[in-house]
Each structure stands twice: as structure tokens, then as C-alpha cells.
XYZ file of C-alpha atoms in Angstrom:
402
model
C 24.889 10.578 -23.399
C 26.435 13.552 -21.607
C 27.799 13.418 -18.065
C 31.067 12.933 -16.199
C 31.420 9.264 -17.234
C 30.664 9.770 -20.929
C 34.191 8.514 -21.719
C 33.418 5.041 -20.284
C 31.767 2.033 -21.883
C 30.279 -0.669 -19.664
C 29.345 -4.233 -20.617
C 26.402 -5.166 -18.395
C 25.876 -8.913 -17.928
C 23.725 -8.295 -14.849
C 20.156 -9.395 -14.209
C 17.483 -8.771 -11.578
C 18.479 -5.738 -9.466
C 21.834 -5.550 -7.657
C 24.151 -5.473 -10.683
C 21.682 -3.556 -12.915
C 21.286 -0.932 -10.164
C 25.058 -0.379 -10.269
C 25.102 -0.051 -14.055
C 22.090 2.281 -14.023
C 24.050 4.586 -11.707
C 26.916 4.522 -14.223
C 24.490 5.158 -17.098
C 22.964 8.116 -15.243
C 26.486 9.514 -14.920
C 26.918 9.291 -18.686
C 28.559 5.907 -19.305
C 27.553 3.958 -22.423
C 26.051 0.827 -20.836
C 25.439 -2.145 -23.132
C 23.020 -4.554 -21.464
C 23.257 -8.144 -22.660
C 20.022 -10.145 -22.472
C 18.871 -13.615 -23.422
C 17.192 -13.798 -26.846
C 13.448 -14.209 -26.477
C 13.140 -13.817 -22.699
C 15.564 -11.116 -21.640
C 16.175 -10.099 -18.052
C 13.908 -12.028 -15.652
C 12.487 -8.785 -14.284
C 10.856 -7.926 -17.624
C 8.197 -10.477 -16.635
C 7.951 -9.526 -12.940
C 4.532 -7.941 -13.176
C 1.872 -6.756 -13.206
C 2.010 -3.844 -13.453
C 3.284 -3.545 -17.014
C 3.870 -0.338 -18.924
C 0.982 0.553 -21.246
C 1.734 1.205 -24.922
C 0.563 4.416 -26.570
C -2.662 2.671 -27.648
C -3.323 1.543 -24.056
C -2.464 -2.140 -24.492
C 0.008 -3.622 -22.015
C 3.602 -4.176 -23.109
C 6.006 -6.782 -21.746
C 7.857 -4.051 -19.819
C 7.282 -4.645 -16.086
C 7.602 -1.814 -13.610
C 10.371 -3.746 -11.846
C 12.540 -3.815 -14.980
C 11.795 -0.168 -15.740
C 13.053 0.871 -12.298
C 16.602 -0.344 -12.849
C 17.561 -0.190 -16.535
C 17.297 3.455 -17.573
C 19.879 4.813 -19.986
C 21.135 1.462 -21.313
C 21.333 -0.149 -24.744
C 19.808 -3.649 -24.906
C 21.502 -6.304 -27.031
C 20.331 -9.928 -27.234
C 23.135 -12.511 -27.312
C 23.065 -16.178 -26.299
C 26.259 -16.649 -24.291
C 25.901 -20.441 -24.417
C 26.681 -20.420 -28.164
C 30.298 -20.053 -29.374
C 29.340 -17.209 -31.716
C 27.767 -15.357 -28.795
C 30.855 -15.862 -26.653
C 33.058 -14.524 -29.437
C 30.906 -11.400 -29.755
C 31.022 -10.798 -26.020
C 34.799 -11.097 -25.982
C 34.940 -8.594 -28.840
C 32.650 -6.263 -26.905
C 34.731 -6.653 -23.734
C 37.835 -5.546 -25.633
C 36.005 -2.337 -26.520
C 34.734 -1.710 -22.977
C 36.233 -0.271 -19.813
C 34.105 -2.194 -17.327
C 32.299 -5.542 -17.235
C 29.633 -6.126 -14.576
C 28.041 -9.547 -14.031
C 26.039 -11.422 -11.405
C 26.333 -15.043 -12.495
C 26.971 -17.763 -9.910
C 30.608 -18.072 -8.860
C 32.556 -19.824 -11.603
C 29.645 -19.965 -14.069
C 31.243 -17.717 -16.699
C 34.577 -19.563 -16.708
C 33.150 -22.387 -18.844
C 32.396 -19.815 -21.541
C 35.735 -18.052 -21.286
C 33.943 -14.933 -20.078
C 35.118 -14.796 -16.467
C 37.344 -12.032 -15.123
C 40.541 -14.055 -15.539
C 39.817 -14.800 -19.213
C 38.621 -11.287 -20.098
C 41.466 -9.507 -18.323
C 43.933 -11.777 -20.148
C 42.521 -10.265 -23.353
C 42.572 -6.718 -21.940
C 44.587 -6.175 -18.727
C 43.132 -2.684 -18.230
C 39.597 -4.079 -18.001
C 37.681 -3.636 -14.745
C 35.551 -6.696 -13.951
C 32.961 -6.543 -11.186
C 31.214 -9.694 -9.984
C 28.093 -9.516 -7.798
C 26.961 -12.709 -6.057
C 25.080 -13.696 -2.942
C 28.101 -14.960 -1.009
C 31.238 -14.055 -2.970
C 33.782 -15.948 -5.031
C 35.078 -18.035 -2.127
C 33.903 -19.572 1.135
C 31.547 -22.448 2.007
C 28.484 -20.768 0.463
C 30.104 -19.571 -2.794
C 27.996 -21.905 -4.977
C 24.641 -20.976 -3.433
C 22.113 -18.686 -5.076
C 20.637 -15.789 -3.111
C 17.882 -13.210 -3.275
C 17.475 -9.984 -1.346
C 14.772 -11.318 1.006
C 16.935 -14.254 1.998
C 19.969 -12.052 2.696
C 17.912 -9.606 4.771
C 17.111 -12.602 6.971
C 20.578 -14.174 7.059
C 22.355 -10.835 7.468
C 20.509 -9.803 10.631
C 18.359 -7.014 9.203
C 15.047 -8.776 9.804
C 15.964 -9.382 13.440
C 15.997 -5.587 13.818
C 12.937 -4.719 11.719
C 9.358 -4.844 12.972
C 7.427 -4.190 16.146
C 8.946 -5.207 19.464
C 6.520 -8.058 20.033
C 5.782 -8.762 16.368
C 7.209 -11.070 13.736
C 10.437 -10.257 11.864
C 9.880 -7.997 8.856
C 11.799 -7.269 5.689
C 12.325 -3.732 4.464
C 9.702 -2.595 1.931
C 12.224 -2.211 -0.913
C 15.025 -4.685 -1.875
C 17.526 -2.783 0.221
C 20.347 -5.367 0.011
C 20.184 -5.341 -3.788
C 20.192 -1.552 -3.816
C 23.066 -1.205 -1.361
C 25.060 -3.880 -3.199
C 24.558 -1.915 -6.413
C 25.709 1.256 -4.667
C 28.850 -0.446 -3.309
C 29.516 -1.903 -6.768
C 29.297 1.525 -8.396
C 31.655 3.001 -5.782
C 34.131 0.151 -6.231
C 34.042 0.485 -10.026
C 34.687 4.216 -9.859
C 37.568 3.632 -7.432
C 39.034 1.110 -9.881
C 38.637 3.595 -12.751
C 40.484 6.240 -10.718
C 43.261 3.776 -9.866
C 43.575 2.719 -13.510
C 44.195 6.335 -14.481
C 47.269 6.215 -12.193
C 48.545 2.718 -12.937
C 47.054 1.663 -16.273
C 45.910 -1.588 -14.639
C 42.400 -2.918 -14.435
C 40.808 -4.605 -11.428
C 38.752 -7.622 -10.394
C 36.012 -6.728 -7.895
C 34.256 -9.388 -5.808
C 31.057 -8.159 -4.123
C 28.900 -10.415 -1.944
C 25.382 -9.442 -0.871
C 25.856 -11.023 2.565
C 29.022 -8.969 3.100
C 27.122 -5.834 2.110
C 24.299 -6.595 4.539
C 26.798 -7.133 7.355
C 28.507 -3.840 6.476
C 25.347 -1.757 6.669
C 24.239 -3.119 10.010
C 26.219 -0.002 10.931
C 25.383 1.381 14.387
C 23.407 -1.742 15.334
C 26.487 -3.926 14.763
C 28.656 -1.573 16.783
C 26.080 -1.398 19.565
C 26.578 -5.135 19.999
C 30.346 -5.167 19.399
C 30.952 -2.367 21.895
C 28.134 -2.900 24.369
C 27.694 -6.664 24.253
C 23.893 -6.401 24.163
C 22.155 -8.141 21.274
C 19.994 -5.614 19.352
C 16.352 -6.586 18.882
C 13.313 -5.256 17.080
C 12.112 -1.993 18.577
C 9.457 -0.896 16.125
C 10.150 2.669 15.077
C 12.026 3.561 18.246
C 15.660 4.570 17.723
C 18.091 2.565 19.884
C 20.502 5.448 20.522
C 18.613 8.749 20.110
C 15.402 9.917 21.780
C 12.767 11.024 21.109
C 12.705 9.434 17.654
C 9.555 7.452 16.953
C 6.115 7.490 15.334
C 3.594 9.458 17.377
C -0.188 9.792 17.075
C -1.689 13.184 16.262
C -5.413 13.864 16.399
C -6.012 12.698 12.795
C -3.128 10.326 12.053
C 0.549 9.796 12.738
C 3.747 11.806 12.411
C 7.425 10.960 12.705
C 9.463 12.893 15.251
C 13.234 12.797 14.768
C 14.889 14.860 17.500
C 18.645 14.629 17.012
C 20.181 16.603 19.879
C 19.508 18.306 23.201
C 18.918 21.697 21.601
C 16.205 20.310 19.365
C 14.567 18.647 22.360
C 14.429 21.981 24.178
C 12.859 23.595 21.090
C 10.327 20.762 20.913
C 9.285 21.255 24.538
C 8.941 25.013 24.052
C 6.919 24.615 20.828
C 4.360 22.248 22.351
C 3.999 24.299 25.540
C 5.911 22.015 27.864
C 9.227 23.863 28.495
C 9.673 22.267 31.920
C 10.343 18.881 30.292
C 13.637 20.177 28.881
C 14.836 20.891 32.446
C 13.564 17.613 33.889
C 16.597 15.582 35.094
C 15.137 12.508 33.391
C 15.232 14.183 29.968
C 17.978 16.866 29.929
C 20.555 14.922 27.908
C 20.068 12.387 25.165
C 21.512 9.587 27.301
C 18.931 10.450 29.965
C 16.121 10.337 27.429
C 17.265 6.974 26.054
C 17.336 5.507 29.568
C 13.942 7.022 30.409
C 12.240 6.535 27.031
C 9.414 4.529 28.647
C 8.459 7.627 30.670
C 9.035 10.245 27.964
C 7.162 8.601 25.087
C 3.723 8.490 26.785
C 4.045 12.157 27.769
C 4.740 13.177 24.194
C 2.031 10.896 22.796
C -0.593 12.404 25.092
C 0.402 15.979 24.214
C 0.613 15.352 20.450
C -3.013 14.170 20.383
C -3.994 17.803 20.992
C -2.832 18.673 17.445
C -3.726 17.617 13.938
C -0.868 16.338 11.778
C -0.799 19.580 9.817
C -0.804 21.708 12.957
C 1.954 19.706 14.601
C 4.272 19.517 11.591
C 3.824 23.231 10.883
C 4.528 24.098 14.533
C 7.659 21.972 14.703
C 8.900 23.054 11.272
C 8.779 26.645 12.469
C 10.661 25.689 15.645
C 13.369 23.842 13.694
C 12.471 20.406 15.053
C 12.636 17.555 12.477
C 9.128 16.173 12.068
C 7.164 14.902 9.098
C 4.051 13.102 7.897
C 4.097 9.435 6.910
C 3.507 9.798 3.182
C 2.190 7.215 0.762
C 4.110 6.752 -2.485
C 1.678 9.096 -4.347
C 2.139 11.630 -1.545
C 5.898 11.510 -2.034
C 5.712 12.500 -5.686
C 3.174 15.221 -4.947
C 5.529 16.807 -2.412
C 6.435 20.370 -3.513
C 10.105 19.818 -2.669
C 10.454 16.722 -4.857
C 8.467 18.388 -7.632
C 10.819 21.368 -7.488
C 13.825 19.022 -7.632
C 12.314 17.229 -10.689
C 12.939 13.790 -9.260
C 10.082 12.390 -11.362
C 10.585 12.791 -15.107
C 9.195 11.248 -18.293
C 11.761 9.821 -20.699
C 11.341 8.598 -24.288
C 10.147 5.036 -24.803
C 9.644 3.337 -28.195
C 6.382 1.605 -27.244
C 4.760 3.935 -24.722
C 5.976 7.267 -26.084
C 7.253 8.182 -22.644
C 7.950 6.266 -19.436
C 7.962 7.749 -15.917
C 11.298 7.539 -14.149
C 12.517 8.394 -10.663
C 15.846 9.834 -11.724
C 19.212 9.940 -9.989
C 19.423 12.186 -6.919
C 22.951 13.253 -7.914
C 23.195 16.946 -8.781
C 26.443 18.187 -10.352
C 26.825 21.808 -11.345
C 29.803 21.600 -13.720
C 29.171 18.143 -15.216
C 25.387 17.811 -15.059
C 23.630 14.515 -15.590
C 21.233 14.186 -18.502
C 18.288 11.817 -18.734
C 17.509 11.343 -22.406
C 17.237 7.566 -22.788
C 14.540 5.497 -21.104
C 14.799 1.782 -20.283
C 15.283 -0.201 -23.529
C 12.946 -2.730 -25.056
C 14.407 -6.216 -25.454
C 17.097 -6.169 -28.138
C 16.301 -2.580 -29.095
C 19.959 -1.825 -29.849
C 21.186 -5.198 -31.114
C 21.608 -4.093 -34.735
C 23.217 -0.804 -33.675
C 25.809 -2.403 -31.393
C 26.616 -5.283 -33.758
C 27.207 -2.745 -36.526
C 29.778 -1.132 -34.233
C 31.500 -4.546 -34.125
C 31.577 -4.625 -37.926
C 28.781 -7.193 -38.260
C 26.698 -6.401 -41.354
C 23.017 -7.122 -41.972
C 23.623 -10.439 -43.753
C 25.758 -11.797 -40.930
C 23.275 -10.483 -38.370
C 20.423 -12.293 -40.151
C 22.468 -15.501 -40.095
C 23.116 -15.121 -36.354
C 19.413 -14.467 -35.737
C 18.447 -17.574 -37.702
C 20.791 -19.651 -35.533
C 19.290 -18.194 -32.325
C 22.532 -16.470 -31.321
C 20.884 -13.033 -31.124
């Protein structure tokens, strides 16, 4: 693998999404990521379908779309960590790696001698990153967690949905994804620090902490203003007009970000006087008077089709866009130009579609030449790198270690 992290090797003990999302980011950047999976079953998300990837002959494989979204660029090795032989192999692998990422329950790996304390005793320069629901300490440390649950506990669902409707989760597992992003950032910071000091690091990431962190402006609105934020549908709490508006044949999103854009909006839709109206001149005025402004805009926008309105506002420099379906997104000329959707090699299907990393680097470009692995696809290859020959590998397989 090419890329700016091609000098790093990562031992991935993660499952589901948060930790694997972090290691996929590292793999996209060129790191050699060795994904450890349970013999026979593998990562739980392999079975989280349908849909499942179709083989070249059209029959379904055991590769679920969920798994395929988060494991690109990795090498899959099956090892049973509950068996002493498996633990020994993992310790040997850890000695040869720069980073270990895991998302076991707090304390679960210590009984196998595979926790951060044990592994860093073997290799002090090792960077160990743990991802859990609630962290390595505190009253909830032993509890399991999933994204949906943390969206609820962390306040996000209290802010998501229509004003008078029920709480809603976000349509993608946003806490898992953001936890993976924070994990990747923390790992790279630890790598940079190790280059200065020679010392590794132990990273403790909790999904609930991450959710609290990305409450962002909504948290500060409460901390500074003392008013509890509530669901407001698509209406922005601090900037107006930003909302979903009806056109003649559907809906568009309007995202005015400053007073100049509001003036351009009013001019473009033939209502320049609104920009001079004392109720709407400044953003703070528009936020206070949103209940008066929104119906005016909604009534005027119904005079246009979606295409007419978005074209008009694009030309005026006012942020506005259609509400695309997922197929619409990947048909968008901009995304097609940016090659965000690619087809990578896959041993069963020939190729597998992948939404690749959005990172673009001119001098150290990313390459996407390895699709998500099949279960145990690289076991023989990686064990050979540990000096384990075919006879010993067959013995380990017979004992259910690999």
C-alpha cells in the first residue's frame, strides 16, 4: 500500500464500526492494517444483512454491506484469542506493530495478557487505543453500548426531529463514525509524539464522551445562554434563514450564512425590500423574527420549481441545494468528477463498490488498491511473516486456533 502512513503497521482488534472506522482511515492513508477476526464467524457485521455482496456468478456471499463499508484496505487473519496459542501469536504480532486498536469491554483483554499494560510492557513504543462505550473508568465502565443508545444518552436525539414530533436518531451511526475519527486523530498525534520521545501511548476513547464533545454549538448555547436546546426540525438555532422550504415540485434546503447572502437572496427572488426590513437586516434580527420570515420565503419559493430555484440561487451565490436520495448523491456530477465512488478488487465478486476517503493529498496521494477482505483471507500470509510454516498452520487450524 502506498500513502503517507505506509511505514506503519496496525493490529486491529476492533469489531462493529467505531474502531474499524478508525483503522480504515489509517488503511486509506497507507498503513498495513491486520484485522483479527474470530475463526468461523468473524466480525459481527459480516452477518448484518441483507444486503450481501453478490459473487461473480450472482449468488450471495457472506459479505454484508455493513462490513464492506468499514473494512477496506485491511488484511483479515482469523485467530481465537481465548486459546493460549492465539494469545501468543497476537503478542508476537503486537511486537511487530506500531499501533493496536481494540474495542473490547473495559478490562476484558487483561485476562488474556493482551491489554495495553501487558502489550506496552513487551514494547514500550507501542500505541494502544481502546474504544468503549463509557471509557476505562467511571460508574458505567463495565456497560456495553451501541451507537443508537449513545445518541439517546448523549443528548443528540433530544435535538433531532420535528419540533412537535418524537425524538429521532441520525440516519447513519454518527457516534461510531465520530468516535472512529477521534481515534484516528489521537493515534496520529501519538505517532507524532513518539517520533519526538520514542515513547508509545495508551489512548482511552469513550463513545459517550465523543457524543458530548460534538454537541458543539448546541452545548454552548445552553452553557452560555442557560436555555435548554430542543428539537427544531430543520431550523438552525443560531442562523436564519436556514431550513427546508417547499418549491413548486418538491423541497430545497436554503442555507444562508450571513447578511450579505441574505441580501443576495432577496434580490434574486425579486424581494429586495426584505433585506432592508428592520426585522430582517441582521442575522440576530432574523433569528428573533424567524416566525415572520419563514412564511414569507415559503410563499415566494412556491413560485419556482426546484431546478429553477437552485439555479437562480446558485447564480446569485446563495447556498441552496436539492434534497438528494442516496442514488442521487452518487449521480451528482461533482462527486463523479471527484471519483468518490470506485470499484476495488474483491476475491469473490471480482470488484466491490467503495465510497473512498475524501482526503486528497497532492504530494503523498492515497491509493485504493485493496478491497475489504474475506474472512481469514490473509491468515496464511501473515502467519508466514511470523515464521509459522504450513505444517504448524495446519496444526493450529485443526485445534481451532485459526
